[in-house]
Tab-separated table of C-alpha atoms in Angstrom:
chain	number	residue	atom	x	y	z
A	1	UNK	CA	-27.981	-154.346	-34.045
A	2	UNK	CA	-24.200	-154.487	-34.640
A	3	UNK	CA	-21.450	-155.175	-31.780
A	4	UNK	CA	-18.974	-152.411	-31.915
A	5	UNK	CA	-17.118	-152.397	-28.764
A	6	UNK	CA	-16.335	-155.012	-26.223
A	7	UNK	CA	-14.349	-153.839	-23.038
A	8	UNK	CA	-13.543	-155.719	-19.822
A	9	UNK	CA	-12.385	-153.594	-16.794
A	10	UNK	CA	-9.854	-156.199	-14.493
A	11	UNK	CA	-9.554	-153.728	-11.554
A	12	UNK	CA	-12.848	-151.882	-10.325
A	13	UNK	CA	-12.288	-147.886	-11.730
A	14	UNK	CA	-9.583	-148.811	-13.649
A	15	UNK	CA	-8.194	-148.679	-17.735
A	16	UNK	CA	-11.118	-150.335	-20.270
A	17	UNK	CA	-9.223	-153.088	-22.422
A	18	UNK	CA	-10.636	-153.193	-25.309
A	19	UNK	CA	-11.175	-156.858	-26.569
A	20	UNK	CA	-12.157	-157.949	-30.631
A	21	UNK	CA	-13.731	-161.056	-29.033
A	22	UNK	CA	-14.699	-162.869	-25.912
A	23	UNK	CA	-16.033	-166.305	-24.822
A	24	UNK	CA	-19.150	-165.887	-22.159
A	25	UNK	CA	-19.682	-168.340	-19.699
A	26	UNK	CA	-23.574	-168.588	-18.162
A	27	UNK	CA	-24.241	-166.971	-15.116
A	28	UNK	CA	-20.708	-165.029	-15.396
A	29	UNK	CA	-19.561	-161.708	-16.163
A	30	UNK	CA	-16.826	-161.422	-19.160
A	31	UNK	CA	-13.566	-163.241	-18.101
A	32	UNK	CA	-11.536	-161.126	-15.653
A	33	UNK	CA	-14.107	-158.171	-15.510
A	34	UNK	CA	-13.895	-156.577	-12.275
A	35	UNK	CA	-11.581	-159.321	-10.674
A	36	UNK	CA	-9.786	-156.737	-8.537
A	37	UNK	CA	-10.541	-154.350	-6.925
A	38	UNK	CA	-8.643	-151.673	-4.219
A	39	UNK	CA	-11.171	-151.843	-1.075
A	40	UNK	CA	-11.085	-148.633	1.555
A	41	UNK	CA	-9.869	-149.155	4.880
A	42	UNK	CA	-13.141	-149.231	6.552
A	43	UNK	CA	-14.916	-151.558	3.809
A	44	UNK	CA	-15.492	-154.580	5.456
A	45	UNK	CA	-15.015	-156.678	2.569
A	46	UNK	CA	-14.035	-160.602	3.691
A	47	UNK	CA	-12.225	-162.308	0.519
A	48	UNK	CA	-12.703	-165.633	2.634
A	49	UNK	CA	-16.669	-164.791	2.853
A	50	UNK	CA	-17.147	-162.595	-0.153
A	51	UNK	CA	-20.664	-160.921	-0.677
A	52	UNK	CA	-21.754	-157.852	-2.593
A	53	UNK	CA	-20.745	-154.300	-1.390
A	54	UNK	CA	-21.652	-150.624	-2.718
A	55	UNK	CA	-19.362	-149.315	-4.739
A	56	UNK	CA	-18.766	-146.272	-1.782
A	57	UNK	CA	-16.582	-149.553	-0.013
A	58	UNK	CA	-14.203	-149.213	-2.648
A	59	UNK	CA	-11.988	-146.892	-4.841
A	60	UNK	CA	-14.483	-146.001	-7.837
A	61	UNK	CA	-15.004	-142.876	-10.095
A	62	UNK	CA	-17.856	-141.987	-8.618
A	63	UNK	CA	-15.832	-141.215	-5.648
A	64	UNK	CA	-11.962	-141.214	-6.864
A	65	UNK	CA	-11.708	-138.811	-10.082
A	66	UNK	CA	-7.934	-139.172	-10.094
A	67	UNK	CA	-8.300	-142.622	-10.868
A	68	UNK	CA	-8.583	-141.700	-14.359
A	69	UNK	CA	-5.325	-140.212	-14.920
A	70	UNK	CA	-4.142	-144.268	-13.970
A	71	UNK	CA	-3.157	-146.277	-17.376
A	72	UNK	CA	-3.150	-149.840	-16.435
A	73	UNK	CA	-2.729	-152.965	-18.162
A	74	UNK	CA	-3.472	-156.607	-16.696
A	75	UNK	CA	-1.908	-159.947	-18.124
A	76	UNK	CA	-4.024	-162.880	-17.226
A	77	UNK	CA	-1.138	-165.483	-17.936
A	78	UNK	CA	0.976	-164.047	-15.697
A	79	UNK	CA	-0.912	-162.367	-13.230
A	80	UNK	CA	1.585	-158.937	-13.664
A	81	UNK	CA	-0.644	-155.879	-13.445
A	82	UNK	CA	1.259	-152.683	-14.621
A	83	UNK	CA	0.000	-149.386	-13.087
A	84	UNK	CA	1.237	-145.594	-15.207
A	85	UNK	CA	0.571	-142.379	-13.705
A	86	UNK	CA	1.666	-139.372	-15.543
A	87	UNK	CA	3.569	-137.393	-12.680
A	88	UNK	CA	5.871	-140.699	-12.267
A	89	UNK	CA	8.810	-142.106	-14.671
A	90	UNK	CA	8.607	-145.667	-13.930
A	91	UNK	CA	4.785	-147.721	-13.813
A	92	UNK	CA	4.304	-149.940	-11.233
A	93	UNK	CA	4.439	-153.812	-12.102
A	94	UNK	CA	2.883	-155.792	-9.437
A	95	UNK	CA	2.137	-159.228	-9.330
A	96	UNK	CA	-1.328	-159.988	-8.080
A	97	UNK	CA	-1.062	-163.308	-7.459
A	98	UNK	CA	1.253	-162.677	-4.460
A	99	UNK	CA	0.109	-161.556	-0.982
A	100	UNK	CA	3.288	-159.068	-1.345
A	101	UNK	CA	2.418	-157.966	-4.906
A	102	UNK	CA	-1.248	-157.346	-3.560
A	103	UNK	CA	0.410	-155.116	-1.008
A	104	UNK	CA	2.776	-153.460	-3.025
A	105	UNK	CA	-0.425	-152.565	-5.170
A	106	UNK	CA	-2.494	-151.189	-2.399
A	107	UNK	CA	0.800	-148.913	-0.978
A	108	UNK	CA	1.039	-147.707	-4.537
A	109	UNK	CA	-2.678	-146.468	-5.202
A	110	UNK	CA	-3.243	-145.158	-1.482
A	111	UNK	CA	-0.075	-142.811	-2.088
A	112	UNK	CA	-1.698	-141.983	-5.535
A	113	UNK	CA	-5.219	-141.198	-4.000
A	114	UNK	CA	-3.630	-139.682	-0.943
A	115	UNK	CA	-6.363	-138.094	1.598
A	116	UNK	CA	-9.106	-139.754	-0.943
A	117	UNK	CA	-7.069	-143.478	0.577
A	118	UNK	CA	-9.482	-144.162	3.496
A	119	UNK	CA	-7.475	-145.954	6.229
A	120	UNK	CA	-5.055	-148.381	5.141
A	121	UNK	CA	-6.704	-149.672	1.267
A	122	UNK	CA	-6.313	-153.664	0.571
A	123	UNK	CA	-6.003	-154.808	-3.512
A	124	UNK	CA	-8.319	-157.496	-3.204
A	125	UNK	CA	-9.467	-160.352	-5.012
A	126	UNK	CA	-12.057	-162.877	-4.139
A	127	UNK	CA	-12.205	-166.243	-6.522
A	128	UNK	CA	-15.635	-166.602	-8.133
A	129	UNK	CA	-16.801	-163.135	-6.885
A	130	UNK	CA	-16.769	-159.975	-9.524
A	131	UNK	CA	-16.588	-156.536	-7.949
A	132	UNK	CA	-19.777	-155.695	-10.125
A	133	UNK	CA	-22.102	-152.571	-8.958
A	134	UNK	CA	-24.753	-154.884	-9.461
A	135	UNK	CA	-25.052	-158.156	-6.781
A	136	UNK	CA	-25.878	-160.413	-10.182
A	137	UNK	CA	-23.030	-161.617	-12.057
A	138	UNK	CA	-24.003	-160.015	-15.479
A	139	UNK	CA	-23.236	-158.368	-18.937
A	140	UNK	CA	-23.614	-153.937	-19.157
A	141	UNK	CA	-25.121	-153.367	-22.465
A	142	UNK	CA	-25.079	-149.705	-24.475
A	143	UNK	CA	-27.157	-148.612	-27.171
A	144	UNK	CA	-25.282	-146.478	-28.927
A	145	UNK	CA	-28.363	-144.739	-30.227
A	146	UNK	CA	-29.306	-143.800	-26.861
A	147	UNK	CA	-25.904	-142.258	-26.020
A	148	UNK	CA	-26.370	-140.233	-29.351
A	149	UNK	CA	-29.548	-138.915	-28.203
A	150	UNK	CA	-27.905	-137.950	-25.326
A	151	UNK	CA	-25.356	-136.384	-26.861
A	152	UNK	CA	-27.973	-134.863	-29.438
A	153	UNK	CA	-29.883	-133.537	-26.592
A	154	UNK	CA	-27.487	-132.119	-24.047
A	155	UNK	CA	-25.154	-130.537	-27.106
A	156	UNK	CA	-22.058	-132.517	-25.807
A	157	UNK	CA	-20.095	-135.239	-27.057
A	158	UNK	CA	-19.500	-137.581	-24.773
A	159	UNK	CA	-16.793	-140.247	-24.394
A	160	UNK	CA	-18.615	-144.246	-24.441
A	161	UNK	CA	-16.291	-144.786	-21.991
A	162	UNK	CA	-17.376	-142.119	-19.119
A	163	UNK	CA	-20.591	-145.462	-19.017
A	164	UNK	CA	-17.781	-148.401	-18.675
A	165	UNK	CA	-20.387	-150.558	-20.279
A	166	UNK	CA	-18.989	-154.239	-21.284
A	167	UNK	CA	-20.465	-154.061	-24.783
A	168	UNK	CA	-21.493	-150.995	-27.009
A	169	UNK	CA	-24.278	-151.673	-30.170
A	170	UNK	CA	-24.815	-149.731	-32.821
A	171	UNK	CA	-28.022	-149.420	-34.987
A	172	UNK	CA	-31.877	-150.036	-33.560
A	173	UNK	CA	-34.083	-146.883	-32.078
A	174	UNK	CA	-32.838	-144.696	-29.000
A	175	UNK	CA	-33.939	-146.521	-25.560
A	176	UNK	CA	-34.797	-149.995	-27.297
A	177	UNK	CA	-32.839	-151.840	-25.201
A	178	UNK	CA	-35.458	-150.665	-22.238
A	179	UNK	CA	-38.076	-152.707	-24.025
A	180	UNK	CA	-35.705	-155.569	-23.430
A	181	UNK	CA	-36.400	-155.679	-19.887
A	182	UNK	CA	-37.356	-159.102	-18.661
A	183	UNK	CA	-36.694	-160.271	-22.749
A	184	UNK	CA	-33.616	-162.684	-24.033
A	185	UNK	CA	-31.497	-161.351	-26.478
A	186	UNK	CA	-28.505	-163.546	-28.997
A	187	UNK	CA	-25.530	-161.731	-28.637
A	188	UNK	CA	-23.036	-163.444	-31.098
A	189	UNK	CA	-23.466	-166.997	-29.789
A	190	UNK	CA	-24.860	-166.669	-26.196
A	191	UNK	CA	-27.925	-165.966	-25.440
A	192	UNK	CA	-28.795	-163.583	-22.070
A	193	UNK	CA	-31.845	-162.462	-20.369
A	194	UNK	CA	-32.186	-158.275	-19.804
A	195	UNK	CA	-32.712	-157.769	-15.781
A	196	UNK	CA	-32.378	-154.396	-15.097
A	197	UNK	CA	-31.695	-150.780	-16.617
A	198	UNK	CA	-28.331	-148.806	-15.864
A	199	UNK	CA	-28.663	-146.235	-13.374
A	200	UNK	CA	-25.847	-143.608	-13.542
A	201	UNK	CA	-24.207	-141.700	-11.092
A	202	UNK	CA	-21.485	-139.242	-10.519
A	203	UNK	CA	-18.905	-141.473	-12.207
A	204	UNK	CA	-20.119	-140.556	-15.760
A	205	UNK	CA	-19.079	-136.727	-15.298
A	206	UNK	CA	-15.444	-137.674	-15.137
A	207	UNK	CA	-13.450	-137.281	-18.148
A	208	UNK	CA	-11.980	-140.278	-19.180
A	209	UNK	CA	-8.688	-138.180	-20.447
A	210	UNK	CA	-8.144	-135.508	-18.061
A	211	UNK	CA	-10.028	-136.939	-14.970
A	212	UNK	CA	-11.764	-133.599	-14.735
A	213	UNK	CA	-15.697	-133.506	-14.068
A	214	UNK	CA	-16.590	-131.796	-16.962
A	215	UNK	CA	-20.416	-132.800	-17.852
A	216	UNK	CA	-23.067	-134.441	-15.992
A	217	UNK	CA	-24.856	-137.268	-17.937
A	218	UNK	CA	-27.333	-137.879	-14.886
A	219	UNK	CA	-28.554	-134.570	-14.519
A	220	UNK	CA	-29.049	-134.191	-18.473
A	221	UNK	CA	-30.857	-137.476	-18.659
A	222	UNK	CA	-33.121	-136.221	-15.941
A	223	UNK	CA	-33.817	-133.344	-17.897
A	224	UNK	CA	-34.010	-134.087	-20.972
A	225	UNK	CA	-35.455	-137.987	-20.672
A	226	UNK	CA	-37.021	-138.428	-17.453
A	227	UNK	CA	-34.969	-140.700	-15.868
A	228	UNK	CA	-30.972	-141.294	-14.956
A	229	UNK	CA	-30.678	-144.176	-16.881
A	230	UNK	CA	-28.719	-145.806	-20.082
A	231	UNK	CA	-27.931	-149.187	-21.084
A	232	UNK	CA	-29.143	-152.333	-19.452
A	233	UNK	CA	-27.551	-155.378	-17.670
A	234	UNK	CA	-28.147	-158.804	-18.598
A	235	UNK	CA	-27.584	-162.676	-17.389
A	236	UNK	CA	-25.514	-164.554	-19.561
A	237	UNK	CA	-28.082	-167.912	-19.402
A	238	UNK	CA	-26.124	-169.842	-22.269
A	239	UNK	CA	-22.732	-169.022	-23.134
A	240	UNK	CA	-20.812	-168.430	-26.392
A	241	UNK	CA	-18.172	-166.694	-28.608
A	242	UNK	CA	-19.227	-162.912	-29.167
A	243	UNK	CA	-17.003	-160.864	-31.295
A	244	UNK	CA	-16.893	-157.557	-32.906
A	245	UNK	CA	-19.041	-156.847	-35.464
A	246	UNK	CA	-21.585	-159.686	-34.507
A	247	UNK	CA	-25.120	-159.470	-34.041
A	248	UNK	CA	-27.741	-158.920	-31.328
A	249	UNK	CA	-31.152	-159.627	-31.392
A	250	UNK	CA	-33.708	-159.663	-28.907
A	251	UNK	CA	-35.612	-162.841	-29.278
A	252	UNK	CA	-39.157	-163.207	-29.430
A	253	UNK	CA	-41.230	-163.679	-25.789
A	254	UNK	CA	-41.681	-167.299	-24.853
């Protein structure tokens, strides 16, 4: 199987950036993946204790639609993250390394999300903590042969993107990667272990584009497939360079 696609997504429900190569770090998720995210008013997220929370605690897809219509754009070196909207001239550049550019963040996505803004929202990150959907650290794997058969099946194309998966693969069988479960797989030069299959919710019927629910990947999975799932997560046990257009291979049991 080929690596097509690697995204990492710096704020939680935010743009994809699209990356040719990346360097994985055991036990970690990609570099900057879900770093920040904009928590609700009544989460009760602690950045000095920071532990795992539903996705419900903070502004998400599932939940936000409108996020979609954001364009956003994170620089790592300087910490600037820049925020478009299409009903508004100027983006937002906030620096999130500040606690003012953290709260000039917040003020400007709670006036974007309006009534959707639960309470007062805090842009929040938490060093060494990922705001994953998952409580592991890990790697969201797509087969893109299983998105085809979805597509094949429910008579839509669909966007890769409406999954926000970390790394898309072409080539291999529809499903394989479930037979993965519990397996190790080389991805370029790491090597991971598969933990757990994808389970998708409403987030996957928003249009990446226009922000408008227009299918519903769960349901058609249901009913075509038998389950609400595609793609798998994975540990990152030994880390390494992975780059477009490299392999990955599950490995052979132990």
């Amino acid at each position: 199987m080929r690596v097509e696609r690697i995204y990492r997504y710096p704020v939680k429900g935010l743009t994809a950036e699209a990356l040719e190569e990346v360097v994985l770090a055991a036990g970690e998720t990609l570099p900057h993946d879900r770093r920040f995210a904009l928590a609700q008013g009544d989460a009760p997220f602690d950045p000095a204790a920071p532990a795992w929370l539903p996705k419900r605690n903070f502004a998400c897809l599932m939940a936000n639609a409108r996020l979609a219509l954001l364009h956003t754009a994170f620089d790592p070196r300087s910490g600037q993250l820049v925020i478009r909207a299409p009903d508004r001239a100027e983006p937002l550049v906030g620096d999130t390394r500040t606690p003012e550019g953290r709260a000039g963040i917040a003020a400007w996505l709670a006036a974007f999300l309006g009534p959707e803004a639960r309470g007062t929202p805090r842009f929040l990150e938490a060093p060494g903590h990922a705001f994953t959907d998952v409580a592991v650290k890990c790697v969201s794997i797509i087969g893109l042969a299983s998105l085809h058969a979805l597509e094949a099946a429910a008579g839509v194309p669909l966007d890769p993107l409406r999954f926000r998966a970390n790394v898309y693969v072409s080539g291999g069988a529809p499903w394989a990667e479930f037979g993965w479960l519990g397996r190790e797989i080389q991805l370029g030069q790491a090597r991971l272990r598969v933990i757990k299959r994808i389970a998708r919710c409403a987030a996957t019927q928003v249009n990446p584009d226009t922000a408008a629910r227009d299918a519903d990947p769960p349901r058609w999975l249901r009913a075509h497939f038998g389950h609400a799932e595609l793609g798998v997560y994975a540990e990152v046990l030994e880390g390494g360079r992975v780059c477009v257009g490299d392999a990955l291979e599950p490995l052979p049991p132990a």
